[in-house]
């Protein structure tokens, strides 16, 4: 177990997000997939979130991140 720390706390907080398009339509391919990947990595960098895993499938997204408590 890897722990991280801030000035006031020691933490290991991980979040697993799953997004699914309506009716699980297979629309997350090609340019949409590339745009989503870059947007999600940009968001993570901007908000001091570490991306542990990002898996974009044609009908859903798994986004596993570690973030400091705020």
PDB file of C-alpha atoms in Angstrom:
ATOM      1  CA  UNK A   1       0.000   0.000   0.000  1.00  0.00           C
ATOM      2  CA  UNK A   2       1.505   3.269  -1.122  1.00  0.00           C
ATOM      3  CA  UNK A   3       0.609   6.258   1.032  1.00  0.00           C
ATOM      4  CA  UNK A   4       0.966   9.876   0.121  1.00  0.00           C
ATOM      5  CA  UNK A   5       0.981  12.903   2.340  1.00  0.00           C
ATOM      6  CA  UNK A   6       0.030  16.533   2.475  1.00  0.00           C
ATOM      7  CA  UNK A   7       0.980  19.047   5.086  1.00  0.00           C
ATOM      8  CA  UNK A   8      -1.759  17.846   7.438  1.00  0.00           C
ATOM      9  CA  UNK A   9      -2.559  14.282   6.451  1.00  0.00           C
ATOM     10  CA  UNK A  10      -1.342  10.940   5.214  1.00  0.00           C
ATOM     11  CA  UNK A  11      -3.680   9.366   2.685  1.00  0.00           C
ATOM     12  CA  UNK A  12      -4.299   6.668   0.126  1.00  0.00           C
ATOM     13  CA  UNK A  13      -7.571   7.644  -1.554  1.00  0.00           C
ATOM     14  CA  UNK A  14      -8.432   6.013  -4.875  1.00  0.00           C
ATOM     15  CA  UNK A  15     -11.547   6.534  -6.966  1.00  0.00           C
ATOM     16  CA  UNK A  16     -12.920   4.268  -9.681  1.00  0.00           C
ATOM     17  CA  UNK A  17     -15.271   6.016 -12.093  1.00  0.00           C
ATOM     18  CA  UNK A  18     -17.241   4.178 -14.768  1.00  0.00           C
ATOM     19  CA  UNK A  19     -19.102   6.102 -17.455  1.00  0.00           C
ATOM     20  CA  UNK A  20     -21.549   4.385 -19.787  1.00  0.00           C
ATOM     21  CA  UNK A  21     -23.252   6.027 -22.787  1.00  0.00           C
ATOM     22  CA  UNK A  22     -27.026   5.768 -22.945  1.00  0.00           C
ATOM     23  CA  UNK A  23     -28.081   2.269 -24.014  1.00  0.00           C
ATOM     24  CA  UNK A  24     -24.365   1.280 -24.047  1.00  0.00           C
ATOM     25  CA  UNK A  25     -24.016   2.466 -27.614  1.00  0.00           C
ATOM     26  CA  UNK A  26     -20.564   1.801 -29.065  1.00  0.00           C
ATOM     27  CA  UNK A  27     -19.651   5.429 -29.805  1.00  0.00           C
ATOM     28  CA  UNK A  28     -16.349   5.809 -27.938  1.00  0.00           C
ATOM     29  CA  UNK A  29     -14.073   5.052 -30.881  1.00  0.00           C
ATOM     30  CA  UNK A  30     -11.701   6.888 -33.204  1.00  0.00           C
ATOM     31  CA  UNK A  31     -11.444  10.653 -32.731  1.00  0.00           C
ATOM     32  CA  UNK A  32     -13.926  10.652 -29.834  1.00  0.00           C
ATOM     33  CA  UNK A  33     -11.745   8.181 -27.935  1.00  0.00           C
ATOM     34  CA  UNK A  34      -8.607  10.247 -28.572  1.00  0.00           C
ATOM     35  CA  UNK A  35     -10.314  13.490 -27.497  1.00  0.00           C
ATOM     36  CA  UNK A  36     -11.693  11.884 -24.331  1.00  0.00           C
ATOM     37  CA  UNK A  37      -8.301  10.506 -23.376  1.00  0.00           C
ATOM     38  CA  UNK A  38      -6.572  13.862 -23.792  1.00  0.00           C
ATOM     39  CA  UNK A  39      -9.364  15.743 -21.964  1.00  0.00           C
ATOM     40  CA  UNK A  40      -9.317  13.335 -19.017  1.00  0.00           C
ATOM     41  CA  UNK A  41      -5.527  13.508 -18.699  1.00  0.00           C
ATOM     42  CA  UNK A  42      -5.659  17.310 -18.972  1.00  0.00           C
ATOM     43  CA  UNK A  43      -8.319  17.458 -16.236  1.00  0.00           C
ATOM     44  CA  UNK A  44      -6.228  15.203 -13.986  1.00  0.00           C
ATOM     45  CA  UNK A  45      -3.105  17.324 -14.439  1.00  0.00           C
ATOM     46  CA  UNK A  46      -5.025  20.546 -13.842  1.00  0.00           C
ATOM     47  CA  UNK A  47      -6.598  19.254 -10.602  1.00  0.00           C
ATOM     48  CA  UNK A  48      -3.545  17.477  -9.131  1.00  0.00           C
ATOM     49  CA  UNK A  49      -5.041  14.012  -9.635  1.00  0.00           C
ATOM     50  CA  UNK A  50      -2.863  11.004 -10.469  1.00  0.00           C
ATOM     51  CA  UNK A  51      -4.292   8.760 -13.196  1.00  0.00           C
ATOM     52  CA  UNK A  52      -3.683   5.148 -12.179  1.00  0.00           C
ATOM     53  CA  UNK A  53      -5.608   3.603 -15.058  1.00  0.00           C
ATOM     54  CA  UNK A  54      -7.677   4.859 -17.984  1.00  0.00           C
ATOM     55  CA  UNK A  55      -9.455   2.348 -20.186  1.00  0.00           C
ATOM     56  CA  UNK A  56     -11.759   3.603 -22.915  1.00  0.00           C
ATOM     57  CA  UNK A  57     -13.811   0.795 -24.443  1.00  0.00           C
ATOM     58  CA  UNK A  58     -16.306   1.342 -27.303  1.00  0.00           C
ATOM     59  CA  UNK A  59     -19.266   1.236 -24.885  1.00  0.00           C
ATOM     60  CA  UNK A  60     -17.840   2.422 -21.516  1.00  0.00           C
ATOM     61  CA  UNK A  61     -14.934   4.127 -19.732  1.00  0.00           C
ATOM     62  CA  UNK A  62     -13.024   3.022 -16.620  1.00  0.00           C
ATOM     63  CA  UNK A  63     -11.116   5.840 -14.923  1.00  0.00           C
ATOM     64  CA  UNK A  64      -9.121   4.914 -11.805  1.00  0.00           C
ATOM     65  CA  UNK A  65      -7.419   7.835 -10.036  1.00  0.00           C
ATOM     66  CA  UNK A  66      -5.741   8.816  -6.805  1.00  0.00           C
ATOM     67  CA  UNK A  67      -6.449  12.253  -5.371  1.00  0.00           C
ATOM     68  CA  UNK A  68      -5.476  14.154  -2.242  1.00  0.00           C
ATOM     69  CA  UNK A  69      -8.207  14.891   0.320  1.00  0.00           C
ATOM     70  CA  UNK A  70      -9.728  18.310  -0.268  1.00  0.00           C
TER      71      UNK A  70
END
